[in-house]
Coordinates of C-alpha atoms in Angstrom, one line a residue:
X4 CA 93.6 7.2 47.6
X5 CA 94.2 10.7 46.4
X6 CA 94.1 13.5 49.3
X7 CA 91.7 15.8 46.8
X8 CA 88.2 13.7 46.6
X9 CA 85.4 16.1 48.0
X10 CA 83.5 14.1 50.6
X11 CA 81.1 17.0 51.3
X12 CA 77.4 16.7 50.5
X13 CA 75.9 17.6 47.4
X14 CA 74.1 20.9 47.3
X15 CA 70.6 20.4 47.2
X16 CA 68.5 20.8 43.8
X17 CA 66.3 23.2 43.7
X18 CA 62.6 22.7 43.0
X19 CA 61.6 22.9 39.0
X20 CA 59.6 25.5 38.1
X21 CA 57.2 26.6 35.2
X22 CA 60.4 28.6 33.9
X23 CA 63.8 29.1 34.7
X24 CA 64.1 33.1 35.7
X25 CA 59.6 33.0 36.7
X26 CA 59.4 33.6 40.8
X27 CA 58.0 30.7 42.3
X28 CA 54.6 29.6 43.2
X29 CA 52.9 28.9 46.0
X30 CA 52.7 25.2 45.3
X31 CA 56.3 25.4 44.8
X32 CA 57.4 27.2 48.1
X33 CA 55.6 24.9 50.1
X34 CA 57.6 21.9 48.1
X35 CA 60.8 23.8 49.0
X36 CA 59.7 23.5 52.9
X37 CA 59.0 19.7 53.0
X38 CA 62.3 19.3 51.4
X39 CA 63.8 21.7 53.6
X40 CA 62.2 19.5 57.0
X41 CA 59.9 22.5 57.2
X42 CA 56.0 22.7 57.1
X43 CA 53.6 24.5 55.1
X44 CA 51.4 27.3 57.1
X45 CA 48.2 25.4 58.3
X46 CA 46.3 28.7 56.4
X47 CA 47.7 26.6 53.1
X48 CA 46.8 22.5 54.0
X49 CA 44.8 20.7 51.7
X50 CA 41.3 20.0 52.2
X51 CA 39.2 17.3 50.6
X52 CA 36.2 17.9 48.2
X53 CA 33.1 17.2 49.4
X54 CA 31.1 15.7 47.0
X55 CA 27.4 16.1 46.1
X56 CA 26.8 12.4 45.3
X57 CA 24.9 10.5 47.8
X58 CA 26.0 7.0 46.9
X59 CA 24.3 5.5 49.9
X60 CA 20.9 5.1 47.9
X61 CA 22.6 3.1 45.6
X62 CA 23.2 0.1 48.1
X63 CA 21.2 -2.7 46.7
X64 CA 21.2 -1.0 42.6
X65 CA 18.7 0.7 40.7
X66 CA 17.1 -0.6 38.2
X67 CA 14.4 0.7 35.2
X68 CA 11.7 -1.1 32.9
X69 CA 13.6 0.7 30.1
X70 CA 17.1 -0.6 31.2
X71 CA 15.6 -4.0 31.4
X72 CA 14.0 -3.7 27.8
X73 CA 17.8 -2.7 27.0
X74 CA 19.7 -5.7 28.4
X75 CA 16.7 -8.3 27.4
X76 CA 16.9 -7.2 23.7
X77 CA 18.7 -9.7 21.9
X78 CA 16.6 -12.2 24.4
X79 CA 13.5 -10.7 23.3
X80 CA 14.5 -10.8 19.6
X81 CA 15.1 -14.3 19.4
X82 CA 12.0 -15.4 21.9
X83 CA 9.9 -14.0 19.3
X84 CA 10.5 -16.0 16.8
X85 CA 10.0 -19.4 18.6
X86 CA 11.4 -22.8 16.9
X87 CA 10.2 -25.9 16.9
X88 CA 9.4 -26.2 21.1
X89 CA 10.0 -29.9 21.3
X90 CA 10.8 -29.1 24.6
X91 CA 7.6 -27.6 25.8
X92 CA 5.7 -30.8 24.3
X93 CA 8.1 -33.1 25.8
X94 CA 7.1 -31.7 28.9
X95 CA 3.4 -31.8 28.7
X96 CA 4.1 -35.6 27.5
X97 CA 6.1 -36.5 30.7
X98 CA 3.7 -34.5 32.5
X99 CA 0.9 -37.3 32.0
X100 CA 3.3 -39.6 34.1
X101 CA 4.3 -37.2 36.9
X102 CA 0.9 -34.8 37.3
X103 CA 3.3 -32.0 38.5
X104 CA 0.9 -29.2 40.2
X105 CA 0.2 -26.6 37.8
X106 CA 2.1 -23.6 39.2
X107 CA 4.9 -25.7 39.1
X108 CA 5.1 -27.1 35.8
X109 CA 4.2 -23.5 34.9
X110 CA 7.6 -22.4 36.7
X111 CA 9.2 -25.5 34.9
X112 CA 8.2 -24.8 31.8
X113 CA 9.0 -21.1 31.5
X114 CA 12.8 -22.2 33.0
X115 CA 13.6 -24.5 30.5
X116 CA 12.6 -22.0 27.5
X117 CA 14.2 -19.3 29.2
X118 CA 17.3 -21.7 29.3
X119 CA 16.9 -23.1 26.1
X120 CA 16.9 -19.5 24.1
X121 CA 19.4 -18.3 26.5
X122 CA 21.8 -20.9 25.6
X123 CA 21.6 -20.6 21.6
X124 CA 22.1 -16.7 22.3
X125 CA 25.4 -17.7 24.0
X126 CA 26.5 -20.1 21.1
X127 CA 26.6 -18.4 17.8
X128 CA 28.3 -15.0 19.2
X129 CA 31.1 -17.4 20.3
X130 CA 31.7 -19.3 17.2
X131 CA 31.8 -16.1 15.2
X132 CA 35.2 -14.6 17.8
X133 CA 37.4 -13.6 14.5
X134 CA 40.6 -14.6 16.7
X135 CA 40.9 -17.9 18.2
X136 CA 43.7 -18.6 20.5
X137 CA 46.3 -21.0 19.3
X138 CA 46.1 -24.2 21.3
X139 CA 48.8 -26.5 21.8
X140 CA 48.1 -30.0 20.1
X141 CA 48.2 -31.8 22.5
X142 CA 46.1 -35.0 23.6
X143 CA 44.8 -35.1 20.0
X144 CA 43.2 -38.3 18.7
X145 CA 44.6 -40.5 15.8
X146 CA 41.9 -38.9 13.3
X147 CA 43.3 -35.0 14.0
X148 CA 46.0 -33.5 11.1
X149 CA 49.3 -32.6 12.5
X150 CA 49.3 -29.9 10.2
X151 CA 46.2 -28.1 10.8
X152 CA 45.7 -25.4 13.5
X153 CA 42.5 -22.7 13.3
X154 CA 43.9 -19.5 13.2
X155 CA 41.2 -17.4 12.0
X156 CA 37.5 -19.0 13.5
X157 CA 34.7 -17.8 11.5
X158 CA 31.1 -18.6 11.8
X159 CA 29.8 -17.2 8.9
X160 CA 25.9 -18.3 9.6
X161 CA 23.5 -15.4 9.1
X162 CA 20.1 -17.4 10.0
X163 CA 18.6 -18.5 13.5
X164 CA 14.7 -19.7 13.2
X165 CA 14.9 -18.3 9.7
X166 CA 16.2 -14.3 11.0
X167 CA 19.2 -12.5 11.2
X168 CA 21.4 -14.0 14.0
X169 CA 20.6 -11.7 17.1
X170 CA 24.9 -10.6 17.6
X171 CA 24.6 -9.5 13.9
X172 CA 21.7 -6.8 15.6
X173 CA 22.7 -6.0 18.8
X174 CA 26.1 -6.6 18.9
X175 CA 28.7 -10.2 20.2
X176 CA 29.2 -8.5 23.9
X177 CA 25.4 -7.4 24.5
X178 CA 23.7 -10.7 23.3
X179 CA 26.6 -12.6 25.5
X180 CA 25.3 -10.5 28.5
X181 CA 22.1 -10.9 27.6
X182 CA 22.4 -14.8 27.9
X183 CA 24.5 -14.8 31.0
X184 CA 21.3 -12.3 32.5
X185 CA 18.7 -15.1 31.1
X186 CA 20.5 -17.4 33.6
X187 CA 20.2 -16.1 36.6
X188 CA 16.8 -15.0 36.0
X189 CA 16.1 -18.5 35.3
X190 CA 17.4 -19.3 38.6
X191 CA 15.3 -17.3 40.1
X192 CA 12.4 -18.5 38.8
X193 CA 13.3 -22.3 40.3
X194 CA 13.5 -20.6 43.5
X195 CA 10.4 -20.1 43.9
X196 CA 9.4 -23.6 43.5
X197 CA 10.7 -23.6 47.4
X198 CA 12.4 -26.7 46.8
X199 CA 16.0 -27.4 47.5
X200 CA 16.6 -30.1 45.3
X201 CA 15.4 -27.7 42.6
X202 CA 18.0 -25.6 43.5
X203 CA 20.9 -28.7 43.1
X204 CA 19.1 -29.6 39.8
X205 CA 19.4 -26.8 37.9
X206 CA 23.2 -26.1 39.1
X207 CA 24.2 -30.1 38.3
X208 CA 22.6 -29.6 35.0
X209 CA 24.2 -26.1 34.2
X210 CA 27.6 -27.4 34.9
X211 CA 26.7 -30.6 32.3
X212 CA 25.3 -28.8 29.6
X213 CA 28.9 -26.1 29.8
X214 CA 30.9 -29.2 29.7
X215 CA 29.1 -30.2 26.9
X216 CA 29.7 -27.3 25.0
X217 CA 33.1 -26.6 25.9
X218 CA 33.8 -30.0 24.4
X219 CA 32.1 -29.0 21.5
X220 CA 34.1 -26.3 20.7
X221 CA 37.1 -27.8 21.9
X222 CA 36.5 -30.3 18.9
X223 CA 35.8 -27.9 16.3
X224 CA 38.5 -25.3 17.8
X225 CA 41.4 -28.0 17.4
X226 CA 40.2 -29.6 14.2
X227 CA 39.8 -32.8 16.5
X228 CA 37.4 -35.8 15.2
X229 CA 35.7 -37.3 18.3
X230 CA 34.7 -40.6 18.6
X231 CA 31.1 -41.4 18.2
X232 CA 31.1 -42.4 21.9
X233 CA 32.9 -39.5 22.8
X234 CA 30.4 -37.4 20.7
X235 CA 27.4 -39.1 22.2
X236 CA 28.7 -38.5 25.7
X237 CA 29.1 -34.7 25.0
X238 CA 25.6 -34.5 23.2
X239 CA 24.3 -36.4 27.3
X240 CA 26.2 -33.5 29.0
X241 CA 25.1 -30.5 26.1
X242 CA 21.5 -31.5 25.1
X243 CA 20.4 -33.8 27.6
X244 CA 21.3 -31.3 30.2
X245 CA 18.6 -29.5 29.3
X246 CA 15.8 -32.4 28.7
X247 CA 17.5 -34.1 32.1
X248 CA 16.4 -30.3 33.8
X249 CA 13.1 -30.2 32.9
X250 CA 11.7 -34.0 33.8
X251 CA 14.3 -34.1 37.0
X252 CA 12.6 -30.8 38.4
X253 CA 9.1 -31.7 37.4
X254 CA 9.8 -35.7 39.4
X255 CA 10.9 -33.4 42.4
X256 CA 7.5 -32.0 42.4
X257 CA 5.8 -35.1 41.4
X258 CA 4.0 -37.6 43.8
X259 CA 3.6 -40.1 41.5
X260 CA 6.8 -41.5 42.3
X261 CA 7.8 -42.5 38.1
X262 CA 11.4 -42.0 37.2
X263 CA 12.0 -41.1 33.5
X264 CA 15.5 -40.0 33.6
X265 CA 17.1 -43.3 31.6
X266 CA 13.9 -42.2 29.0
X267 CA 14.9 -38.8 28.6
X268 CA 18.4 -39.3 28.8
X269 CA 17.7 -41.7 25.6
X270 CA 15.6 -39.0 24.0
X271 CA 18.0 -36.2 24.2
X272 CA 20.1 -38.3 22.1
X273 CA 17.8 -39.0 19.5
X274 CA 17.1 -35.5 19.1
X275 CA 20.5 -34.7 18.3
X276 CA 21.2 -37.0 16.1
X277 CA 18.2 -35.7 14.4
X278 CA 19.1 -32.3 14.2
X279 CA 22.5 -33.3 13.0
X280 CA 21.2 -35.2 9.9
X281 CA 18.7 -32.9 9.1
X282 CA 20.8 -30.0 9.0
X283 CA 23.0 -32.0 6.4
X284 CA 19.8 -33.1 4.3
X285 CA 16.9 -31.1 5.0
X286 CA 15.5 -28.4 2.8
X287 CA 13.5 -26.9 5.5
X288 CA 16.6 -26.2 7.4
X289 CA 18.5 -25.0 4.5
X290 CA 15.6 -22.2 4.8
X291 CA 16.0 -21.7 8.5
X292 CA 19.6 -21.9 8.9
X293 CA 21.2 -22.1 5.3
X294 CA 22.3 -25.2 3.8
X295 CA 24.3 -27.3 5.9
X296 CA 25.1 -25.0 8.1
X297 CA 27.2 -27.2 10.1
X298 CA 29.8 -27.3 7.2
X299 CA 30.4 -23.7 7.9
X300 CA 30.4 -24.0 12.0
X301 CA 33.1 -26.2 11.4
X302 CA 31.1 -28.9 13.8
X303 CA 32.0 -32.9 14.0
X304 CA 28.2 -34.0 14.2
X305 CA 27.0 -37.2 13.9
X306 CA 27.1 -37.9 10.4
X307 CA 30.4 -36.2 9.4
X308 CA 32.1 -38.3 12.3
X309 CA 31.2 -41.4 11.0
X310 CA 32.0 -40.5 7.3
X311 CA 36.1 -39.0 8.4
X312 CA 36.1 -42.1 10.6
X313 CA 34.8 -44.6 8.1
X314 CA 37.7 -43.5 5.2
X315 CA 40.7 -42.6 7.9
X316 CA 43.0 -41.8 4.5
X317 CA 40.8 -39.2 2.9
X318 CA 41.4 -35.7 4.2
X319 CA 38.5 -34.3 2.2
X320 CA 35.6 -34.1 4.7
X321 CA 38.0 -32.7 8.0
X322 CA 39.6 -30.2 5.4
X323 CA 36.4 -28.9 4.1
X324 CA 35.3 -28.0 8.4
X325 CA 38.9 -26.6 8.6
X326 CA 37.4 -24.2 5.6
X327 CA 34.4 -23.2 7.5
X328 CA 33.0 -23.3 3.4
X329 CA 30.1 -20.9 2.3
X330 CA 30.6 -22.2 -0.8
X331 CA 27.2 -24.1 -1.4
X332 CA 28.9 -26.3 -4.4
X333 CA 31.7 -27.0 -1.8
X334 CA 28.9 -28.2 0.6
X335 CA 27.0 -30.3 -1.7
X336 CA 30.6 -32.0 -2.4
X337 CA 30.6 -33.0 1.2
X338 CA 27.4 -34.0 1.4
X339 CA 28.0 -36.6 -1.5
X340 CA 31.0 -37.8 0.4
X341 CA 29.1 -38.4 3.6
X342 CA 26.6 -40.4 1.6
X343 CA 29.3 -42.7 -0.5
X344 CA 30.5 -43.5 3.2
X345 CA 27.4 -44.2 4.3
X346 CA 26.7 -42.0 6.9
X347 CA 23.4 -40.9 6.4
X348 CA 22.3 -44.6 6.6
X349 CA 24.5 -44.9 9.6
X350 CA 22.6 -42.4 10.8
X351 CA 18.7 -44.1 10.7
X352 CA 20.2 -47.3 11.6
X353 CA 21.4 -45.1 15.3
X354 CA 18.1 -43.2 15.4
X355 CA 15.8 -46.7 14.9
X356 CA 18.0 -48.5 17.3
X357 CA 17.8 -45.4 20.2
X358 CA 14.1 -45.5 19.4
X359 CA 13.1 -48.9 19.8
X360 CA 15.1 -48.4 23.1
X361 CA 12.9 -45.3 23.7
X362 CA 9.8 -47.5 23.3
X363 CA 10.7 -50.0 25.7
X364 CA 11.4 -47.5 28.3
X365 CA 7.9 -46.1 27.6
X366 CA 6.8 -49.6 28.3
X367 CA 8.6 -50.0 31.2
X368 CA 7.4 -46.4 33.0
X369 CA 3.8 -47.5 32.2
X370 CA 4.4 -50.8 33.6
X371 CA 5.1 -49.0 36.8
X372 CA 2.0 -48.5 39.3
X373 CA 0.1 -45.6 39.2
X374 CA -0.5 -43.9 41.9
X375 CA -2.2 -40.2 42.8
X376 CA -3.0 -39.9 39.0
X377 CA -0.4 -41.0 36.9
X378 CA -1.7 -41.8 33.2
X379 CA 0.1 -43.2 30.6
X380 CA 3.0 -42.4 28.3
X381 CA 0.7 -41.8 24.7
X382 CA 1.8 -38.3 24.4
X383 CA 5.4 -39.2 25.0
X384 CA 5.2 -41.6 22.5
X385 CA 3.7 -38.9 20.2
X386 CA 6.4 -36.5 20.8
X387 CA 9.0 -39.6 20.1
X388 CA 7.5 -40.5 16.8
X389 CA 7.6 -36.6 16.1
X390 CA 11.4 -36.5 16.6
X391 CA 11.8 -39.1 14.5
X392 CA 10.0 -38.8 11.6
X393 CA 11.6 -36.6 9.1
X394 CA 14.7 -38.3 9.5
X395 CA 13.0 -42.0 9.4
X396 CA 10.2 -41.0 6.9
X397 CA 6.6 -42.6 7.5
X398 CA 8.8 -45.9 9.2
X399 CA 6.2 -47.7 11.4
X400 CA 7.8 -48.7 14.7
X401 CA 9.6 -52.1 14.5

């Protein structure tokens, strides 16, 4: 090793300041003492700001009539303009069986609107997110193309209840908050019903109608054709949730002691199956909503399952949802398609079948005794024949 290596310490840098050849600052001089092991004169510490915010009032939040108007807008907007409040009659018509007390079925009522609105705010704002993550393919079923993946997902629907869509007004993220805030105001409405098993009803049926849905947009995310059990099972969890809410709560504040969850359960699939075949083939809808709107959603319902599934070597049908079309010549196409499958007849021969079943059900609850008041099940019988009629025509009961 060489005798000349310097193995003294390094002199010690001096502090940068504003300019080479400027004196140095105050700030700077008491920099040079804590390097140096010294300390700054106690004349020069630093003291905290004291600040004229009292943040103790704020504790618990404040809140305005105008800020609420704010975050309830896009609720508000859609709430006036009401649709077609099946649910609201359904309820009146189960009411007949389980003579709920009226301040309850008041609660009830307002819950499962509040729910129902909340969740068709929460719906179209996230089928219109312009970039969809890319998800592996993986666990597809034998009907999904290798080759297709969603890169860009578009909702390009414009009408709810015949008005602008209420994100096209106020915005995706305020209508999504909006929704979420509809929730837990809901929830606090079935509080004061001051039951607990309200409280376990409305969470179990939450949780059901998100698992619903996130099926549902798994399936139309992934290009994935369900099966129509698998379907049927989603629309149990998605729109039975909220049928399974309203007649579960109203039974736990029912003395009458009917169950009429196997009914409703029944029901809620009917009404989907409905809504699905109407929005392929009804001209009222086509007003409402645009014309089969759920060519453009991109959605497997009922009758567009059954028409990929029913012709597994034709690509047409699942390549026109992979468009997301707004092409109304490209939509009639489809529609054609579904009916040289025969999927629209699939369709009434499901809805007759899930009705008779309905019927018999009805039967069965009035069969039941009736005790502290319970009448009979006319109006739900109304309601059914309601559901089913533009889709069965003027069909008598069989």
């Amino acid at each position: 090793m060489s005798s000349n290596i310097n193995l003294e310490p390094p002199s010690p840098i001096p502090p940068r300041t504003s300019s080479a050849n400027a004196p140095t600052s105050p700030s700077a001089h008491r920099h040079r003492l804590s390097v140096a092991g010294g300390e700054p004169s106690p004349k020069v510490r630093h003291r905290r700001n004291k600040s004229s915010v009292d943040g103790t009032k704020h504790k618990d939040g404040q809140w305005s009539e105008e800020n609420e108007e704010i975050v309830m807008g896009p609720y508000d907007y859609l709430q006036s303009h009401p649709g077609k409040d099946v649910r609201r009659l359904l309820i009146e018509g189960f009411n007949s069986w389980l003579q709920v007390p009226a301040e309850s079925l008041e609660i009830i009522t307002k819950v499962v609107a509040m729910l129902h609105t909340a969740s068709l705010l929460l719906v179209a704002p996230y089928l219109q997110e312009k970039n969809a993550l890319r998800l592996p393919r993986t666990g597809f079923t034998d009907m999904s193309l290798p080759s297709h993946r969603i890169d860009d997902v578009e909702d390009n629907s414009v009408l709810r209840r015949g008005i602008p869509v209420a994100h096209n007004i106020f915005g995706t993220a305020q209508t999504i908050n909006s929704a979420n805030y509809v929730y837990f105001l809901a929830l606090q409405e079935v509080q004061k019903l001051n039951n607990p098993a309200a409280i376990d009803i409305f969470v179990k049926e939450l949780l059901n109608l998100h698992r619903g849905q996130g099926m549902d947009l798994f399936w139309r995310d992934t290009l994935t054709c369900p099966t129509e059990d698998e379907y049927l099972e989603m629309v149990g969890n998605k729109t039975g949730g909220l049928f399974r809410l309203a007649v579960k709560l109203m039974q736990a504040e029912s003395a009458t002691g009917k169950d009429c969850v196997s009914l409703v359960n029944v029901m809620g699939l009917i009404f989907q199956i409905c809504d699905d075949y109407l929005n392929l083939s009804n001209t009222t809808y086509t007003e409402n909503k645009g014309l089969c709107e759920d060519l453009t959603e991109g959605k497997f319902s009922f009758p567009i399952i059954h028409s990929i599934r029913s012709n597994p070597g034709s690509h047409q049908l699942i390549s026109i949802l992979k468009q997301k079309t707004t092409d109304e010549e490209v939509k009639r196409y489809a529609v054609q398609h579904m009916k040289s499958t025969g999927s629209f007849d699939h369709c009434q021969v499901v809805v007759r079948e899930l009705r008779d079943r309905a019927l018999s059900l009805i039967d069965s609850i009035d069969a039941t005794p009736n005790i502290n008041g319970a009448g009979n099940g006319n109006k739900v019988r109304a309601v059914l024949m309601t559901i089913v009629k533009s889709t069965l025509g003027e069909e008598a009961p069989q």
